Structures are given as C-alpha cells and as structure tokens.
Amino acid sequence: SYGFGLAGIFMLFGMLQFGFAQKIFGTIGLSPKHKNRIDAEAVNYAENNAFQQPMEQKAEIIPAHVNRDRIIVIGVFAFFTIFFWWAFEQAGGSMTVFAESYTDRALSGNSAMMFKVVNTLLTVVPMIILTVVLTNLFRKTFAKYSLSNIFLGTSFVIIWGIVIWMLLREFRADATEVPASWFGILNSFFIIALAPLFSKMWESRYNPSGPVKFAIGLILLGLGFAILAYGGNTIEQGAKTASVSMVWLILAYLLHTLGELCVSPVGLSYVSKLAPIKLVGLMFGIWFIANFIANYTAGLTGSFIDEITTKHSISYFFLIFTFIPIAAGLVMLGLNKMLKKKMHGIT
C-alpha cells in the first residue's frame, strides 16, 4: 500500500539523516579501541557538550540484600506491566475492529463540520510546532550537517504535502465518515494534553508511591474497557456490524491514556532508580521482555474476538479486559506496603 511505501521511504531518509550526522554524537557508543579514529572535530564537540559528572562523586556502596530486594520489586513491576500492556494493546486490534464494524462513524451537518475542524487542529497545530522547532534546528546545525538536514527537511516537506492533501480531500468530500484508524490519534492527543498535569501532580504532595500509581493505571485501564462493554451491551450476540455511539470509544481512549500516564513513564523511571548500576541494562532487558510477552498475548487474545462475540457478545469480550486489569490493580494495592519496604527509600 501507499502507507507502507511511504514508511519505507521515510525509514531510508531517517537512516541517511543519522548516517550523515554521526559526528554529532562524538565518541558516545564507540568501544575504547575505536575512539582514536574519531576526528578532532567530533571529539571537541563531544567534550564541549557532554554532561560531565564531578570526579569527586563516588559510587554509593549498596548492601547486597538491598540490591536483591530492589531487583525483586523490578520483577514484580515487570510482571504486572504485562497485564497492563496486554489489555492496552487491544487499541491496535479489537478496539479498531470495534471502531470499524460496531461504531457509527457517519457524520452530517454541524457534527461533520465540527469533526473537520477538530481533525484539522489536531493535525496542523503539532505540525506548526514541529516546523518552528526544525527551523531553529536547521539554523544551528545546517552548516555542519547540511546533508542530514536536507533529508530531514525533504521528509518534512513531503509530510506537509500529505497533510494538506488529506485535509483538502476531507473538506471537499460530500459525506463525512470518521476513519476507524482516526481514533488511534486520541491516545497521542490525550498524552500531550494531560502529561503536564500529571507531571505537576507527581511533583506536589499528591504523589502516591510507585505501586499505587501502577494500581491506579491498571484500574483506569479496566474502567476504560468497562465503558466499551457498557456501550456495546445493545449489540446482539454474534452480530457482525452495529452502530453504537463513538463517544464510548473516545471515553475509553481517555481512560486508557490516563492509565498509561500512571504506568509507562513511572515503570521506566523505577527500573532506572532501583536497578544496581552494573545490572541496569539487564533490568531494562527484562522490562522489555515483559512488554514483548504482553504484546504477543494481546494479539493472541484479540484473535478470539470473533469466536467470543459469536458465542457470547462483544460486551463479554471487553469484560475480560475489564476484570483482569482491575483485579491486578487491586493485588498491586495490596502489595504496596511490602514493595515500598523492599525499595529501601527509593520514591
């Protein structure tokens, strides 16, 4: 398809952009025996821009039992994150099926115009912000990394062309139908809109412990699927199509994003805080193995949507993703005191 073709072109441009701007990284990522092959310009750049840690700072000696307890906490977090991403990743599968086959996406009159305006704002405003950022980047780096900037600029011009073409086609269309894939952008929008609020909240006195944040995230995720189950309760058993309100999907994506903001950045942060210095890479590897398991089981479970819908209903299918994350969240709440103790002061 055209989408995969464009993705391939942009991946090629991205590789070329990275290749022509490697010197910007200096000696970062190179083995010591290769560092002497780096030209003086790259070395000077790295020395002038790298974050230097004071030499007088010594690595803290942490008792073995503390490291052991913290590794256990990472393992518990990794285990429970499987439940979160297992359900959350239904966004790319069963939730898209729900949007495609069971949601009324046809709009007319004022509703159609409102969607066109909202869609335009959600698309154009981020593009304008990126344009300003990239323009400033070009001014600072074009002299040294001209080819890299040319490939980046070319990619951005193509993207602007696609955006303008898409919006013109949408406004000229006789009938308006929300694409099923459009709901996927709600997650990104809600993250951008709500992340500053969450950041401020975590910095205030309303800052729960890591396990509690995990529990809240899992429960919010389950409630999002509860909304979908409620919205689809009028769909008959075995029905292949229906026309329920898209409001249910929007609310579900909102709750899922709220849950993600409680789990995703918090989980990665605690892995880096809790992992022993020598095992940071291994611990992150274990964390992403948990994500792999979650994504695999998400696809496997989502593949049963037709079978479960035929035997029971679409609401029954979404209730599976309601009860399991909520149950996992309640268990995490119960483990809060024990996990906080094993974190040994890490907050």
mmCIF file of C-alpha atoms in Angstrom:
data_model
loop_
_atom_site.group_PDB
_atom_site.id
_atom_site.type_symbol
_atom_site.label_atom_id
_atom_site.label_comp_id
_atom_site.label_asym_id
_atom_site.label_seq_id
_atom_site.Cartn_x
_atom_site.Cartn_y
_atom_site.Cartn_z
ATOM 1 C CA SER A 1 0.000 0.000 0.000
ATOM 2 C CA TYR A 2 0.962 3.661 -0.241
ATOM 3 C CA GLY A 3 1.336 3.868 3.526
ATOM 4 C CA PHE A 4 3.937 1.110 3.702
ATOM 5 C CA GLY A 5 5.725 2.579 0.695
ATOM 6 C CA LEU A 6 5.980 5.985 2.348
ATOM 7 C CA ALA A 7 7.094 4.361 5.591
ATOM 8 C CA GLY A 8 9.933 2.683 3.696
ATOM 9 C CA ILE A 9 10.983 5.974 2.093
ATOM 10 C CA PHE A 10 10.979 7.799 5.427
ATOM 11 C CA MET A 11 12.961 4.991 7.069
ATOM 12 C CA LEU A 12 15.568 5.331 4.317
ATOM 13 C CA PHE A 13 15.696 9.108 4.804
ATOM 14 C CA GLY A 14 15.980 8.602 8.557
ATOM 15 C CA MET A 15 18.918 6.239 8.124
ATOM 16 C CA LEU A 16 20.660 8.682 5.774
ATOM 17 C CA GLN A 17 19.970 11.571 8.143
ATOM 18 C CA PHE A 18 21.509 9.616 11.001
ATOM 19 C CA GLY A 19 24.452 8.489 8.883
ATOM 20 C CA PHE A 20 25.411 11.984 7.748
ATOM 21 C CA ALA A 21 25.152 13.386 11.289
ATOM 22 C CA GLN A 22 27.043 10.725 13.234
ATOM 23 C CA LYS A 23 29.732 13.172 14.293
ATOM 24 C CA ILE A 24 27.218 14.961 16.483
ATOM 25 C CA PHE A 25 27.473 12.037 18.921
ATOM 26 C CA GLY A 26 31.241 12.266 19.254
ATOM 27 C CA THR A 27 32.639 9.144 20.921
ATOM 28 C CA ILE A 28 29.347 8.082 22.506
ATOM 29 C CA GLY A 29 28.635 4.421 21.808
ATOM 30 C CA LEU A 30 32.088 3.560 20.491
ATOM 31 C CA SER A 31 34.374 0.978 22.049
ATOM 32 C CA PRO A 32 37.579 2.475 23.533
ATOM 33 C CA LYS A 33 39.816 0.959 20.848
ATOM 34 C CA HIS A 34 37.910 2.852 18.152
ATOM 35 C CA LYS A 35 37.840 6.237 19.848
ATOM 36 C CA ASN A 36 41.225 7.261 18.454
ATOM 37 C CA ARG A 37 39.772 7.005 14.963
ATOM 38 C CA ILE A 38 37.335 9.832 15.552
ATOM 39 C CA ASP A 39 38.408 13.109 14.019
ATOM 40 C CA ALA A 40 39.244 16.064 16.227
ATOM 41 C CA GLU A 41 36.065 17.954 15.391
ATOM 42 C CA ALA A 42 33.817 15.222 16.724
ATOM 43 C CA VAL A 43 35.890 14.776 19.859
ATOM 44 C CA ASN A 44 35.833 18.503 20.594
ATOM 45 C CA TYR A 45 32.072 18.597 20.064
ATOM 46 C CA ALA A 46 31.537 15.735 22.479
ATOM 47 C CA GLU A 47 33.843 17.253 25.083
ATOM 48 C CA ASN A 48 32.105 20.612 24.912
ATOM 49 C CA ASN A 49 28.565 19.253 25.068
ATOM 50 C CA ALA A 50 28.642 16.075 27.119
ATOM 51 C CA PHE A 51 27.228 16.111 30.610
ATOM 52 C CA GLN A 52 30.183 15.731 32.947
ATOM 53 C CA GLN A 53 29.792 14.133 36.350
ATOM 54 C CA PRO A 54 32.096 15.512 39.056
ATOM 55 C CA MET A 55 35.071 13.236 39.615
ATOM 56 C CA GLU A 56 34.770 13.536 43.374
ATOM 57 C CA GLN A 57 31.406 11.790 43.341
ATOM 58 C CA LYS A 58 31.918 8.156 44.305
ATOM 59 C CA ALA A 59 29.553 5.350 43.518
ATOM 60 C CA GLU A 60 27.455 4.568 46.575
ATOM 61 C CA ILE A 61 28.137 1.139 48.039
ATOM 62 C CA ILE A 62 24.764 -0.589 48.361
ATOM 63 C CA PRO A 63 24.403 -3.733 50.511
ATOM 64 C CA ALA A 64 23.662 -6.956 48.644
ATOM 65 C CA HIS A 65 20.307 -7.517 50.374
ATOM 66 C CA VAL A 66 19.129 -4.038 49.309
ATOM 67 C CA ASN A 67 20.022 -4.739 45.681
ATOM 68 C CA ARG A 68 18.264 -8.095 45.937
ATOM 69 C CA ASP A 69 15.080 -6.529 47.311
ATOM 70 C CA ARG A 70 15.064 -3.821 44.652
ATOM 71 C CA ILE A 71 15.521 -6.394 41.889
ATOM 72 C CA ILE A 72 12.515 -8.256 43.304
ATOM 73 C CA VAL A 73 10.478 -5.038 43.069
ATOM 74 C CA ILE A 74 11.525 -4.604 39.427
ATOM 75 C CA GLY A 75 10.408 -8.180 38.784
ATOM 76 C CA VAL A 76 7.012 -7.501 40.362
ATOM 77 C CA PHE A 77 6.581 -4.312 38.336
ATOM 78 C CA ALA A 78 7.580 -6.158 35.153
ATOM 79 C CA PHE A 79 5.065 -8.912 35.903
ATOM 80 C CA PHE A 80 2.183 -6.508 36.453
ATOM 81 C CA THR A 81 3.086 -4.407 33.430
ATOM 82 C CA ILE A 82 2.277 -7.496 31.344
ATOM 83 C CA PHE A 83 -1.368 -7.198 32.396
ATOM 84 C CA PHE A 84 -1.422 -3.514 31.529
ATOM 85 C CA TRP A 85 0.044 -3.730 28.031
ATOM 86 C CA TRP A 86 -1.822 -6.956 27.293
ATOM 87 C CA ALA A 87 -5.064 -5.025 27.601
ATOM 88 C CA PHE A 88 -3.807 -1.630 26.395
ATOM 89 C CA GLU A 89 -2.543 -3.008 23.079
ATOM 90 C CA GLN A 90 -6.068 -4.008 22.121
ATOM 91 C CA ALA A 91 -6.119 -0.470 20.710
ATOM 92 C CA GLY A 92 -4.385 -1.792 17.608
ATOM 93 C CA GLY A 93 -6.615 -4.836 17.320
ATOM 94 C CA SER A 94 -10.019 -5.444 18.867
ATOM 95 C CA MET A 95 -10.697 -1.761 19.568
ATOM 96 C CA THR A 96 -10.027 -0.954 15.921
ATOM 97 C CA VAL A 97 -12.393 -3.786 14.952
ATOM 98 C CA PHE A 98 -14.980 -2.254 17.276
ATOM 99 C CA ALA A 99 -14.470 1.143 15.629
ATOM 100 C CA GLU A 100 -14.662 -0.334 12.133
ATOM 101 C CA SER A 101 -17.624 -2.687 12.494
ATOM 102 C CA TYR A 102 -19.612 -1.684 15.560
ATOM 103 C CA THR A 103 -19.369 2.124 15.736
ATOM 104 C CA ASP A 104 -21.496 4.714 13.968
ATOM 105 C CA ARG A 105 -18.849 6.868 12.295
ATOM 106 C CA ALA A 106 -21.061 8.701 9.799
ATOM 107 C CA LEU A 107 -21.463 12.424 10.469
ATOM 108 C CA SER A 108 -23.588 15.136 8.921
ATOM 109 C CA GLY A 109 -24.366 18.818 9.330
ATOM 110 C CA ASN A 110 -22.750 20.583 12.273
ATOM 111 C CA SER A 111 -21.256 17.341 13.590
ATOM 112 C CA ALA A 112 -19.407 16.789 10.326
ATOM 113 C CA MET A 113 -18.042 20.334 10.295
ATOM 114 C CA MET A 114 -17.006 20.078 13.950
ATOM 115 C CA PHE A 115 -15.067 16.881 13.206
ATOM 116 C CA LYS A 116 -13.322 18.508 10.248
ATOM 117 C CA VAL A 117 -12.276 21.481 12.367
ATOM 118 C CA VAL A 118 -11.083 19.308 15.266
ATOM 119 C CA ASN A 119 -9.224 16.988 12.900
ATOM 120 C CA THR A 120 -7.552 19.986 11.248
ATOM 121 C CA LEU A 121 -6.449 21.429 14.590
ATOM 122 C CA LEU A 122 -5.139 18.074 15.830
ATOM 123 C CA THR A 123 -3.099 17.741 12.647
ATOM 124 C CA VAL A 124 -1.942 21.269 11.834
ATOM 125 C CA VAL A 125 -1.079 22.634 15.292
ATOM 126 C CA PRO A 126 1.544 19.926 16.054
ATOM 127 C CA MET A 127 2.922 20.344 12.523
ATOM 128 C CA ILE A 128 3.349 24.087 13.046
ATOM 129 C CA ILE A 129 5.134 23.493 16.356
ATOM 130 C CA LEU A 130 7.457 20.955 14.725
ATOM 131 C CA THR A 131 8.104 23.356 11.858
ATOM 132 C CA VAL A 132 9.259 26.045 14.279
ATOM 133 C CA VAL A 133 11.470 23.574 16.160
ATOM 134 C CA LEU A 134 13.038 22.190 12.986
ATOM 135 C CA THR A 135 13.596 25.675 11.565
ATOM 136 C CA ASN A 136 15.596 26.596 14.661
ATOM 137 C CA LEU A 137 17.466 23.303 14.397
ATOM 138 C CA PHE A 138 18.369 24.000 10.763
ATOM 139 C CA ARG A 139 19.783 27.402 11.674
ATOM 140 C CA LYS A 140 22.074 25.889 14.282
ATOM 141 C CA THR A 141 23.221 22.727 12.510
ATOM 142 C CA PHE A 142 22.886 23.231 8.750
ATOM 143 C CA ALA A 143 26.456 24.480 8.260
ATOM 144 C CA LYS A 144 27.958 21.335 9.808
ATOM 145 C CA TYR A 145 25.358 18.737 8.863
ATOM 146 C CA SER A 146 23.851 20.019 5.626
ATOM 147 C CA LEU A 147 23.084 16.639 4.013
ATOM 148 C CA SER A 148 21.412 15.347 7.159
ATOM 149 C CA ASN A 149 19.250 18.473 7.346
ATOM 150 C CA ILE A 150 18.365 18.209 3.650
ATOM 151 C CA PHE A 151 16.986 14.685 4.134
ATOM 152 C CA LEU A 152 15.118 15.772 7.262
ATOM 153 C CA GLY A 153 13.710 18.837 5.514
ATOM 154 C CA THR A 154 12.675 16.808 2.451
ATOM 155 C CA SER A 155 10.818 14.354 4.673
ATOM 156 C CA PHE A 156 9.042 17.188 6.421
ATOM 157 C CA VAL A 157 8.004 18.847 3.147
ATOM 158 C CA ILE A 158 6.527 15.530 1.970
ATOM 159 C CA ILE A 159 4.625 15.186 5.245
ATOM 160 C CA TRP A 160 3.235 18.722 4.891
ATOM 161 C CA GLY A 161 2.105 17.841 1.375
ATOM 162 C CA ILE A 162 0.315 14.733 2.622
ATOM 163 C CA VAL A 163 -1.352 16.700 5.428
ATOM 164 C CA ILE A 164 -2.637 19.407 3.069
ATOM 165 C CA TRP A 165 -3.878 16.802 0.564
ATOM 166 C CA MET A 166 -5.681 14.873 3.319
ATOM 167 C CA LEU A 167 -7.397 17.963 4.746
ATOM 168 C CA LEU A 168 -8.487 19.268 1.331
ATOM 169 C CA ARG A 169 -9.936 15.869 0.464
ATOM 170 C CA GLU A 170 -11.804 15.798 3.770
ATOM 171 C CA PHE A 171 -13.346 19.258 3.332
ATOM 172 C CA ARG A 172 -14.328 18.573 -0.296
ATOM 173 C CA ALA A 173 -15.994 15.226 0.438
ATOM 174 C CA ASP A 174 -19.778 15.071 0.080
ATOM 175 C CA ALA A 175 -20.158 12.706 3.032
ATOM 176 C CA THR A 176 -18.140 12.639 6.234
ATOM 177 C CA GLU A 177 -17.144 9.411 7.924
ATOM 178 C CA VAL A 178 -14.596 9.208 10.717
ATOM 179 C CA PRO A 179 -11.915 6.666 9.695
ATOM 180 C CA ALA A 180 -11.627 3.759 12.112
ATOM 181 C CA SER A 181 -7.903 4.402 12.391
ATOM 182 C CA TRP A 182 -8.534 8.042 13.407
ATOM 183 C CA PHE A 183 -9.386 7.048 16.979
ATOM 184 C CA GLY A 184 -5.779 5.917 17.392
ATOM 185 C CA ILE A 185 -4.579 9.532 17.435
ATOM 186 C CA LEU A 186 -6.630 10.219 20.560
ATOM 187 C CA ASN A 187 -4.014 8.486 22.697
ATOM 188 C CA SER A 188 -1.264 10.815 21.461
ATOM 189 C CA PHE A 189 -3.501 13.871 21.852
ATOM 190 C CA PHE A 190 -4.503 12.988 25.409
ATOM 191 C CA ILE A 191 -0.865 12.310 26.346
ATOM 192 C CA ILE A 192 0.257 15.727 25.072
ATOM 193 C CA ALA A 193 -2.693 17.448 26.750
ATOM 194 C CA LEU A 194 -2.544 15.643 30.100
ATOM 195 C CA ALA A 195 1.150 14.839 30.643
ATOM 196 C CA PRO A 196 1.953 18.330 32.048
ATOM 197 C CA LEU A 197 -0.927 17.973 34.510
ATOM 198 C CA PHE A 198 0.334 14.589 35.696
ATOM 199 C CA SER A 199 3.881 15.913 35.955
ATOM 200 C CA LYS A 200 2.719 18.755 38.203
ATOM 201 C CA MET A 201 0.633 16.361 40.259
ATOM 202 C CA TRP A 202 3.550 13.955 40.829
ATOM 203 C CA GLU A 203 5.692 16.907 41.964
ATOM 204 C CA SER A 204 3.088 18.015 44.504
ATOM 205 C CA ARG A 205 2.097 16.432 47.803
ATOM 206 C CA TYR A 206 -0.417 14.332 45.863
ATOM 207 C CA ASN A 207 2.300 11.933 44.764
ATOM 208 C CA PRO A 208 1.478 8.293 45.549
ATOM 209 C CA SER A 209 4.072 5.546 45.663
ATOM 210 C CA GLY A 210 5.114 3.620 42.561
ATOM 211 C CA PRO A 211 2.971 0.549 43.337
ATOM 212 C CA VAL A 212 -0.083 2.761 43.916
ATOM 213 C CA LYS A 213 0.497 4.516 40.581
ATOM 214 C CA PHE A 214 0.676 1.118 38.901
ATOM 215 C CA ALA A 215 -2.547 0.072 40.607
ATOM 216 C CA ILE A 216 -4.335 3.267 39.561
ATOM 217 C CA GLY A 217 -3.166 2.787 35.974
ATOM 218 C CA LEU A 218 -4.432 -0.797 35.838
ATOM 219 C CA ILE A 219 -7.793 0.141 37.349
ATOM 220 C CA LEU A 220 -8.266 3.076 34.944
ATOM 221 C CA LEU A 221 -7.458 0.767 32.047
ATOM 222 C CA GLY A 222 -10.054 -1.726 33.215
ATOM 223 C CA LEU A 223 -12.646 1.033 33.597
ATOM 224 C CA GLY A 224 -11.977 2.080 30.004
ATOM 225 C CA PHE A 225 -12.918 -1.390 28.817
ATOM 226 C CA ALA A 226 -15.924 -1.350 31.151
ATOM 227 C CA ILE A 227 -17.169 1.682 29.200
ATOM 228 C CA LEU A 228 -16.758 -0.231 25.931
ATOM 229 C CA ALA A 229 -18.582 -3.213 27.416
ATOM 230 C CA TYR A 230 -21.438 -0.955 28.505
ATOM 231 C CA GLY A 231 -21.531 0.835 25.159
ATOM 232 C CA GLY A 232 -21.726 -2.472 23.322
ATOM 233 C CA ASN A 233 -24.318 -4.146 25.541
ATOM 234 C CA THR A 234 -27.061 -3.469 22.988
ATOM 235 C CA ILE A 235 -25.183 -5.357 20.266
ATOM 236 C CA GLU A 236 -26.762 -8.756 19.736
ATOM 237 C CA GLN A 237 -24.869 -11.988 20.200
ATOM 238 C CA GLY A 238 -22.962 -12.925 17.047
ATOM 239 C CA ALA A 239 -23.660 -9.603 15.310
ATOM 240 C CA LYS A 240 -21.035 -8.658 12.725
ATOM 241 C CA THR A 241 -21.988 -4.981 12.489
ATOM 242 C CA ALA A 242 -23.661 -2.355 14.666
ATOM 243 C CA SER A 243 -23.846 1.427 15.072
ATOM 244 C CA VAL A 244 -23.111 2.431 18.659
ATOM 245 C CA SER A 245 -22.035 5.953 19.553
ATOM 246 C CA MET A 246 -18.372 6.826 19.082
ATOM 247 C CA VAL A 247 -18.490 8.582 22.466
ATOM 248 C CA TRP A 248 -17.800 5.228 24.136
ATOM 249 C CA LEU A 249 -14.572 4.804 22.193
ATOM 250 C CA ILE A 250 -13.432 8.346 22.963
ATOM 251 C CA LEU A 251 -14.056 7.880 26.699
ATOM 252 C CA ALA A 252 -12.273 4.523 26.632
ATOM 253 C CA TYR A 253 -9.200 6.037 24.970
ATOM 254 C CA LEU A 254 -9.227 8.837 27.557
ATOM 255 C CA LEU A 255 -9.212 6.416 30.492
ATOM 256 C CA HIS A 256 -6.610 4.208 28.818
ATOM 257 C CA THR A 257 -4.320 7.199 28.342
ATOM 258 C CA LEU A 258 -4.785 8.248 31.969
ATOM 259 C CA GLY A 259 -3.765 4.739 32.930
ATOM 260 C CA GLU A 260 -0.764 4.830 30.610
ATOM 261 C CA LEU A 261 0.436 8.078 32.195
ATOM 262 C CA CYS A 262 0.363 6.316 35.566
ATOM 263 C CA VAL A 263 2.240 3.208 34.390
ATOM 264 C CA SER A 264 4.539 3.767 31.417
ATOM 265 C CA PRO A 265 6.847 6.633 32.485
ATOM 266 C CA VAL A 266 6.657 5.555 36.123
ATOM 267 C CA GLY A 267 7.703 1.997 35.309
ATOM 268 C CA LEU A 268 10.742 3.025 33.280
ATOM 269 C CA SER A 269 11.717 5.545 35.942
ATOM 270 C CA TYR A 270 11.641 2.958 38.717
ATOM 271 C CA VAL A 271 13.671 0.463 36.701
ATOM 272 C CA SER A 272 16.458 3.041 36.357
ATOM 273 C CA LYS A 273 16.189 4.020 40.043
ATOM 274 C CA LEU A 274 16.037 0.527 41.503
ATOM 275 C CA ALA A 275 18.430 -1.398 39.266
ATOM 276 C CA PRO A 276 22.006 -1.887 40.520
ATOM 277 C CA ILE A 277 24.430 0.124 38.393
ATOM 278 C CA LYS A 278 26.044 -2.969 36.893
ATOM 279 C CA LEU A 279 22.672 -4.504 36.030
ATOM 280 C CA VAL A 280 20.805 -1.523 34.566
ATOM 281 C CA GLY A 281 20.994 -2.884 31.009
ATOM 282 C CA LEU A 282 19.870 -6.348 32.098
ATOM 283 C CA MET A 283 16.956 -4.967 34.097
ATOM 284 C CA PHE A 284 15.755 -2.893 31.150
ATOM 285 C CA GLY A 285 16.069 -6.017 29.019
ATOM 286 C CA ILE A 286 13.831 -7.916 31.436
ATOM 287 C CA TRP A 287 11.396 -4.994 31.404
ATOM 288 C CA PHE A 288 11.094 -5.049 27.630
ATOM 289 C CA ILE A 289 10.798 -8.841 27.589
ATOM 290 C CA ALA A 290 7.709 -8.304 29.739
ATOM 291 C CA ASN A 291 6.461 -5.860 27.105
ATOM 292 C CA PHE A 292 7.112 -8.479 24.414
ATOM 293 C CA ILE A 293 5.076 -11.067 26.339
ATOM 294 C CA ALA A 294 2.272 -8.534 26.772
ATOM 295 C CA ASN A 295 2.169 -7.627 23.082
ATOM 296 C CA TYR A 296 2.254 -11.268 21.996
ATOM 297 C CA THR A 297 -0.550 -12.299 24.332
ATOM 298 C CA ALA A 298 -2.533 -9.188 23.356
ATOM 299 C CA GLY A 299 -2.548 -10.279 19.730
ATOM 300 C CA LEU A 300 -3.278 -13.879 20.666
ATOM 301 C CA THR A 301 -6.215 -12.949 22.896
ATOM 302 C CA GLY A 302 -7.543 -10.380 20.438
ATOM 303 C CA SER A 303 -7.677 -13.023 17.710
ATOM 304 C CA PHE A 304 -10.542 -14.692 19.602
ATOM 305 C CA ILE A 305 -12.838 -11.676 19.242
ATOM 306 C CA ASP A 306 -14.986 -13.290 16.529
ATOM 307 C CA GLU A 307 -15.284 -16.585 18.392
ATOM 308 C CA ILE A 308 -16.181 -14.948 21.705
ATOM 309 C CA THR A 309 -18.583 -12.490 20.051
ATOM 310 C CA THR A 310 -20.355 -15.348 18.274
ATOM 311 C CA LYS A 311 -20.716 -17.487 21.408
ATOM 312 C CA HIS A 312 -21.401 -14.647 23.829
ATOM 313 C CA SER A 313 -21.240 -10.946 22.858
ATOM 314 C CA ILE A 314 -18.825 -8.090 22.210
ATOM 315 C CA SER A 315 -19.555 -6.840 25.742
ATOM 316 C CA TYR A 316 -18.473 -10.193 27.160
ATOM 317 C CA PHE A 317 -15.209 -9.900 25.217
ATOM 318 C CA PHE A 318 -14.438 -6.447 26.627
ATOM 319 C CA LEU A 319 -15.383 -7.527 30.150
ATOM 320 C CA ILE A 320 -12.394 -9.892 30.052
ATOM 321 C CA PHE A 321 -10.175 -6.827 29.699
ATOM 322 C CA THR A 322 -12.163 -5.095 32.427
ATOM 323 C CA PHE A 323 -11.916 -7.593 35.257
ATOM 324 C CA ILE A 324 -8.338 -8.839 34.801
ATOM 325 C CA PRO A 325 -6.586 -5.404 34.875
ATOM 326 C CA ILE A 326 -8.776 -4.225 37.767
ATOM 327 C CA ALA A 327 -8.022 -7.422 39.705
ATOM 328 C CA ALA A 328 -4.299 -6.953 39.006
ATOM 329 C CA GLY A 329 -4.562 -3.349 40.197
ATOM 330 C CA LEU A 330 -6.207 -4.402 43.456
ATOM 331 C CA VAL A 331 -3.486 -7.003 44.045
ATOM 332 C CA MET A 332 -0.851 -4.321 43.438
ATOM 333 C CA LEU A 333 -2.559 -2.116 46.026
ATOM 334 C CA GLY A 334 -2.346 -4.989 48.479
ATOM 335 C CA LEU A 335 1.383 -5.363 47.794
ATOM 336 C CA ASN A 336 2.066 -1.645 48.235
ATOM 337 C CA LYS A 337 3.486 -1.732 51.775
ATOM 338 C CA MET A 338 5.688 -4.747 51.100
ATOM 339 C CA LEU A 339 7.059 -3.276 47.863
ATOM 340 C CA LYS A 340 7.735 0.126 49.463
ATOM 341 C CA LYS A 341 9.724 -1.626 52.186
ATOM 342 C CA LYS A 342 11.788 -3.539 49.628
ATOM 343 C CA MET A 343 12.511 -0.340 47.690
ATOM 344 C CA HIS A 344 14.579 0.878 50.680
ATOM 345 C CA GLY A 345 13.854 4.581 50.414
ATOM 346 C CA ILE A 346 13.505 4.893 46.635
ATOM 347 C CA THR A 347 10.487 7.077 45.900
#
